[in-house]
Amino acid sequence: HDALLSIMEVETFLDNYQSLNPKRYSYADLKRMTNNFLEKLGEGGFGRVYRGRLPNRLPVAVKTIETSKSNGDEFLNEVATIGRVHHVHVVRLLGFCSERFKRALVYEFMPNGSLEKIIFSSKSKPCDLRWGKLHEIAVGVARGIEYLHQGCNQLIKLKET
């Protein structure tokens, strides 16, 4: 439907979903794990990404979502679909936060950054990866996409965020 999902609809879905992966975090949890959103890794069309650490010291990337730019349907779709995806070539959603209008997704941390940043790191200098490494990356991306389209039990719609 065209309208934004009501807060109650979002809360009902998330309450029913919490027994499955990923874990639900409070906004206070996110502030603790990111040291009050201290280290920004990047920014996209729907919000910002910060470096964080789970209580077990596992590094994570916390993607905050500006609710004015994203509706509840997109948020729920990402939690419901990506939260059930487990593949070595697809970043894993570990958790989420939804407190009224504060929404965020907690992903496993990729120490080398995004593929986009690796390939297009600077407009002045080309990517300095060897062809063998580029081939390895391309095969990994292809395997991840193949899994999302054919091997996974969820219907995944890929889109740019």
PDB file of C-alpha atoms in Angstrom:
ATOM      1  CA  HIS A   1       0.000   0.000   0.000  1.00  0.00           C
ATOM      2  CA  ASP A   2       1.090   3.559  -0.699  1.00  0.00           C
ATOM      3  CA  ALA A   3       0.892   5.006   2.796  1.00  0.00           C
ATOM      4  CA  LEU A   4       3.533   4.525   5.419  1.00  0.00           C
ATOM      5  CA  LEU A   5       2.909   1.579   7.677  1.00  0.00           C
ATOM      6  CA  SER A   6       1.560   2.570  11.032  1.00  0.00           C
ATOM      7  CA  ILE A   7       3.814   2.229  14.041  1.00  0.00           C
ATOM      8  CA  MET A   8       1.445  -0.424  15.405  1.00  0.00           C
ATOM      9  CA  GLU A   9       1.729  -2.522  12.225  1.00  0.00           C
ATOM     10  CA  VAL A  10       5.521  -2.317  12.376  1.00  0.00           C
ATOM     11  CA  GLU A  11       5.563  -3.225  16.085  1.00  0.00           C
ATOM     12  CA  THR A  12       3.200  -6.177  15.582  1.00  0.00           C
ATOM     13  CA  PHE A  13       5.362  -7.574  12.789  1.00  0.00           C
ATOM     14  CA  LEU A  14       8.584  -7.127  14.777  1.00  0.00           C
ATOM     15  CA  ASP A  15       7.119  -8.713  17.928  1.00  0.00           C
ATOM     16  CA  ASN A  16       6.104 -11.765  15.901  1.00  0.00           C
ATOM     17  CA  TYR A  17       9.470 -11.859  14.151  1.00  0.00           C
ATOM     18  CA  GLN A  18      11.739 -11.599  17.210  1.00  0.00           C
ATOM     19  CA  SER A  19      11.955 -15.369  17.787  1.00  0.00           C
ATOM     20  CA  LEU A  20      13.844 -15.683  14.497  1.00  0.00           C
ATOM     21  CA  ASN A  21      17.202 -14.257  13.495  1.00  0.00           C
ATOM     22  CA  PRO A  22      18.209 -11.362  13.634  1.00  0.00           C
ATOM     23  CA  LYS A  23      18.168  -9.944  17.160  1.00  0.00           C
ATOM     24  CA  ARG A  24      16.163  -6.890  18.137  1.00  0.00           C
ATOM     25  CA  TYR A  25      18.170  -4.101  19.810  1.00  0.00           C
ATOM     26  CA  SER A  26      17.014  -0.987  21.609  1.00  0.00           C
ATOM     27  CA  TYR A  27      18.179   2.449  20.523  1.00  0.00           C
ATOM     28  CA  ALA A  28      20.149   2.638  23.795  1.00  0.00           C
ATOM     29  CA  ASP A  29      21.903  -0.610  22.745  1.00  0.00           C
ATOM     30  CA  LEU A  30      22.869   1.008  19.432  1.00  0.00           C
ATOM     31  CA  LYS A  31      24.251   4.073  21.186  1.00  0.00           C
ATOM     32  CA  ARG A  32      26.370   1.830  23.432  1.00  0.00           C
ATOM     33  CA  MET A  33      27.623  -0.389  20.613  1.00  0.00           C
ATOM     34  CA  THR A  34      28.583   2.608  18.425  1.00  0.00           C
ATOM     35  CA  ASN A  35      30.003   4.719  21.276  1.00  0.00           C
ATOM     36  CA  ASN A  36      27.217   7.262  20.681  1.00  0.00           C
ATOM     37  CA  PHE A  37      27.541   7.003  16.875  1.00  0.00           C
ATOM     38  CA  LEU A  38      31.149   8.188  17.012  1.00  0.00           C
ATOM     39  CA  GLU A  39      32.700   6.642  13.887  1.00  0.00           C
ATOM     40  CA  LYS A  40      30.757   7.227  10.675  1.00  0.00           C
ATOM     41  CA  LEU A  41      31.717   4.780   7.918  1.00  0.00           C
ATOM     42  CA  GLY A  42      29.537   6.222   5.198  1.00  0.00           C
ATOM     43  CA  GLU A  43      26.283   7.767   4.137  1.00  0.00           C
ATOM     44  CA  GLY A  44      23.655   6.714   1.631  1.00  0.00           C
ATOM     45  CA  GLY A  45      20.235   7.702   0.397  1.00  0.00           C
ATOM     46  CA  PHE A  46      18.406   6.324   3.434  1.00  0.00           C
ATOM     47  CA  GLY A  47      20.774   7.147   6.286  1.00  0.00           C
ATOM     48  CA  ARG A  48      24.241   6.756   7.757  1.00  0.00           C
ATOM     49  CA  VAL A  49      26.443   3.777   8.629  1.00  0.00           C
ATOM     50  CA  TYR A  50      28.517   3.655  11.820  1.00  0.00           C
ATOM     51  CA  ARG A  51      31.153   1.277  13.156  1.00  0.00           C
ATOM     52  CA  GLY A  52      30.126  -0.534  16.311  1.00  0.00           C
ATOM     53  CA  ARG A  53      30.842  -3.512  18.534  1.00  0.00           C
ATOM     54  CA  LEU A  54      28.455  -6.048  20.023  1.00  0.00           C
ATOM     55  CA  PRO A  55      28.806  -6.870  23.744  1.00  0.00           C
ATOM     56  CA  ASN A  56      30.800  -9.981  22.726  1.00  0.00           C
ATOM     57  CA  ARG A  57      33.287  -7.597  20.972  1.00  0.00           C
ATOM     58  CA  LEU A  58      32.215  -8.653  17.460  1.00  0.00           C
ATOM     59  CA  PRO A  59      32.613  -5.646  15.116  1.00  0.00           C
ATOM     60  CA  VAL A  60      29.432  -4.524  13.336  1.00  0.00           C
ATOM     61  CA  ALA A  61      28.169  -1.851  10.957  1.00  0.00           C
ATOM     62  CA  VAL A  62      25.056  -0.035  12.173  1.00  0.00           C
ATOM     63  CA  LYS A  63      22.945   1.475   9.382  1.00  0.00           C
ATOM     64  CA  THR A  64      20.586   4.134  10.717  1.00  0.00           C
ATOM     65  CA  ILE A  65      17.517   4.752   8.582  1.00  0.00           C
ATOM     66  CA  GLU A  66      15.891   8.135   8.189  1.00  0.00           C
ATOM     67  CA  THR A  67      12.197   7.331   8.443  1.00  0.00           C
ATOM     68  CA  SER A  68      11.300  10.422   6.427  1.00  0.00           C
ATOM     69  CA  LYS A  69      13.099   8.915   3.412  1.00  0.00           C
ATOM     70  CA  SER A  70      12.063   5.283   3.823  1.00  0.00           C
ATOM     71  CA  ASN A  71       8.711   3.762   4.561  1.00  0.00           C
ATOM     72  CA  GLY A  72       7.968   0.915   6.942  1.00  0.00           C
ATOM     73  CA  ASP A  73       7.458  -1.541   4.084  1.00  0.00           C
ATOM     74  CA  GLU A  74      11.098  -1.249   2.964  1.00  0.00           C
ATOM     75  CA  PHE A  75      12.390  -1.612   6.521  1.00  0.00           C
ATOM     76  CA  LEU A  76      10.252  -4.692   7.222  1.00  0.00           C
ATOM     77  CA  ASN A  77      11.206  -6.195   3.863  1.00  0.00           C
ATOM     78  CA  GLU A  78      14.908  -5.848   4.650  1.00  0.00           C
ATOM     79  CA  VAL A  79      14.539  -7.344   8.144  1.00  0.00           C
ATOM     80  CA  ALA A  80      12.344 -10.204   6.916  1.00  0.00           C
ATOM     81  CA  THR A  81      14.355 -11.132   3.839  1.00  0.00           C
ATOM     82  CA  ILE A  82      17.991 -10.281   4.480  1.00  0.00           C
ATOM     83  CA  GLY A  83      17.639 -11.466   8.088  1.00  0.00           C
ATOM     84  CA  ARG A  84      17.128 -15.031   6.859  1.00  0.00           C
ATOM     85  CA  VAL A  85      19.890 -15.007   4.258  1.00  0.00           C
ATOM     86  CA  HIS A  86      23.075 -16.880   5.151  1.00  0.00           C
ATOM     87  CA  HIS A  87      25.762 -17.081   2.477  1.00  0.00           C
ATOM     88  CA  VAL A  88      29.492 -16.498   2.574  1.00  0.00           C
ATOM     89  CA  HIS A  89      29.234 -13.881  -0.212  1.00  0.00           C
ATOM     90  CA  VAL A  90      26.272 -11.922   1.217  1.00  0.00           C
ATOM     91  CA  VAL A  91      26.682  -9.570   4.184  1.00  0.00           C
ATOM     92  CA  ARG A  92      24.694 -10.872   7.154  1.00  0.00           C
ATOM     93  CA  LEU A  93      22.039  -8.897   9.004  1.00  0.00           C
ATOM     94  CA  LEU A  94      22.667  -9.548  12.702  1.00  0.00           C
ATOM     95  CA  GLY A  95      20.053  -7.295  14.230  1.00  0.00           C
ATOM     96  CA  PHE A  96      17.694  -4.358  13.972  1.00  0.00           C
ATOM     97  CA  CYS A  97      16.195  -1.548  16.012  1.00  0.00           C
ATOM     98  CA  SER A  98      12.739  -0.059  15.727  1.00  0.00           C
ATOM     99  CA  GLU A  99      11.692   2.368  18.442  1.00  0.00           C
ATOM    100  CA  ARG A 100       8.927   4.622  17.195  1.00  0.00           C
ATOM    101  CA  PHE A 101      10.655   6.578  14.410  1.00  0.00           C
ATOM    102  CA  LYS A 102      14.204   5.385  15.169  1.00  0.00           C
ATOM    103  CA  ARG A 103      15.131   2.509  12.900  1.00  0.00           C
ATOM    104  CA  ALA A 104      18.447   0.832  12.243  1.00  0.00           C
ATOM    105  CA  LEU A 105      19.950  -2.357  10.863  1.00  0.00           C
ATOM    106  CA  VAL A 106      22.986  -4.078  12.401  1.00  0.00           C
ATOM    107  CA  TYR A 107      25.180  -5.896   9.879  1.00  0.00           C
ATOM    108  CA  GLU A 108      28.338  -7.928  10.182  1.00  0.00           C
ATOM    109  CA  PHE A 109      31.312  -5.620   9.737  1.00  0.00           C
ATOM    110  CA  MET A 110      33.227  -5.887   6.479  1.00  0.00           C
ATOM    111  CA  PRO A 111      36.789  -4.764   7.348  1.00  0.00           C
ATOM    112  CA  ASN A 112      37.691  -3.940   3.744  1.00  0.00           C
ATOM    113  CA  GLY A 113      34.624  -1.743   3.293  1.00  0.00           C
ATOM    114  CA  SER A 114      32.115  -1.917   0.488  1.00  0.00           C
ATOM    115  CA  LEU A 115      32.932  -3.281  -2.937  1.00  0.00           C
ATOM    116  CA  GLU A 116      32.058   0.131  -4.366  1.00  0.00           C
ATOM    117  CA  LYS A 117      34.693   1.809  -2.184  1.00  0.00           C
ATOM    118  CA  ILE A 118      37.316  -0.787  -3.112  1.00  0.00           C
ATOM    119  CA  ILE A 119      36.785  -0.428  -6.850  1.00  0.00           C
ATOM    120  CA  PHE A 120      36.035   3.302  -7.013  1.00  0.00           C
ATOM    121  CA  SER A 121      38.189   4.444  -4.073  1.00  0.00           C
ATOM    122  CA  SER A 122      39.437   7.575  -5.808  1.00  0.00           C
ATOM    123  CA  LYS A 123      38.557   9.334  -9.019  1.00  0.00           C
ATOM    124  CA  SER A 124      42.211  10.261  -9.535  1.00  0.00           C
ATOM    125  CA  LYS A 125      43.724   6.788  -9.128  1.00  0.00           C
ATOM    126  CA  PRO A 126      42.376   3.558 -10.571  1.00  0.00           C
ATOM    127  CA  CYS A 127      41.692   0.484  -8.464  1.00  0.00           C
ATOM    128  CA  ASP A 128      45.042  -1.088  -7.578  1.00  0.00           C
ATOM    129  CA  LEU A 129      43.835  -4.690  -7.306  1.00  0.00           C
ATOM    130  CA  ARG A 130      45.472  -7.351  -9.439  1.00  0.00           C
ATOM    131  CA  TRP A 131      43.383  -9.094 -12.095  1.00  0.00           C
ATOM    132  CA  GLY A 132      43.435 -12.337 -10.099  1.00  0.00           C
ATOM    133  CA  LYS A 133      41.921 -10.590  -7.075  1.00  0.00           C
ATOM    134  CA  LEU A 134      39.366  -8.770  -9.250  1.00  0.00           C
ATOM    135  CA  HIS A 135      38.388 -12.131 -10.782  1.00  0.00           C
ATOM    136  CA  GLU A 136      38.023 -13.655  -7.307  1.00  0.00           C
ATOM    137  CA  ILE A 137      35.798 -10.745  -6.232  1.00  0.00           C
ATOM    138  CA  ALA A 138      33.682 -10.998  -9.413  1.00  0.00           C
ATOM    139  CA  VAL A 139      33.149 -14.741  -8.887  1.00  0.00           C
ATOM    140  CA  GLY A 140      32.166 -14.113  -5.249  1.00  0.00           C
ATOM    141  CA  VAL A 141      29.676 -11.428  -6.266  1.00  0.00           C
ATOM    142  CA  ALA A 142      28.225 -13.733  -8.932  1.00  0.00           C
ATOM    143  CA  ARG A 143      27.854 -16.570  -6.403  1.00  0.00           C
ATOM    144  CA  GLY A 144      26.132 -14.256  -3.941  1.00  0.00           C
ATOM    145  CA  ILE A 145      23.704 -12.991  -6.588  1.00  0.00           C
ATOM    146  CA  GLU A 146      23.029 -16.537  -7.808  1.00  0.00           C
ATOM    147  CA  TYR A 147      22.213 -17.573  -4.240  1.00  0.00           C
ATOM    148  CA  LEU A 148      19.836 -14.636  -3.775  1.00  0.00           C
ATOM    149  CA  HIS A 149      18.032 -15.401  -7.028  1.00  0.00           C
ATOM    150  CA  GLN A 150      17.987 -19.197  -6.997  1.00  0.00           C
ATOM    151  CA  GLY A 151      19.467 -20.869  -3.932  1.00  0.00           C
ATOM    152  CA  CYS A 152      17.776 -19.055  -1.112  1.00  0.00           C
ATOM    153  CA  ASN A 153      14.248 -19.830   0.081  1.00  0.00           C
ATOM    154  CA  GLN A 154      13.337 -16.119   0.160  1.00  0.00           C
ATOM    155  CA  LEU A 155      12.345 -14.089  -2.872  1.00  0.00           C
ATOM    156  CA  ILE A 156      14.955 -11.338  -2.874  1.00  0.00           C
ATOM    157  CA  LYS A 157      14.563  -8.159  -4.910  1.00  0.00           C
ATOM    158  CA  LEU A 158      17.923  -6.487  -5.414  1.00  0.00           C
ATOM    159  CA  LYS A 159      17.975  -2.705  -5.437  1.00  0.00           C
ATOM    160  CA  GLU A 160      20.479   0.055  -4.954  1.00  0.00           C
ATOM    161  CA  THR A 161      20.404   1.790  -1.536  1.00  0.00           C
TER     162      THR A 161
END
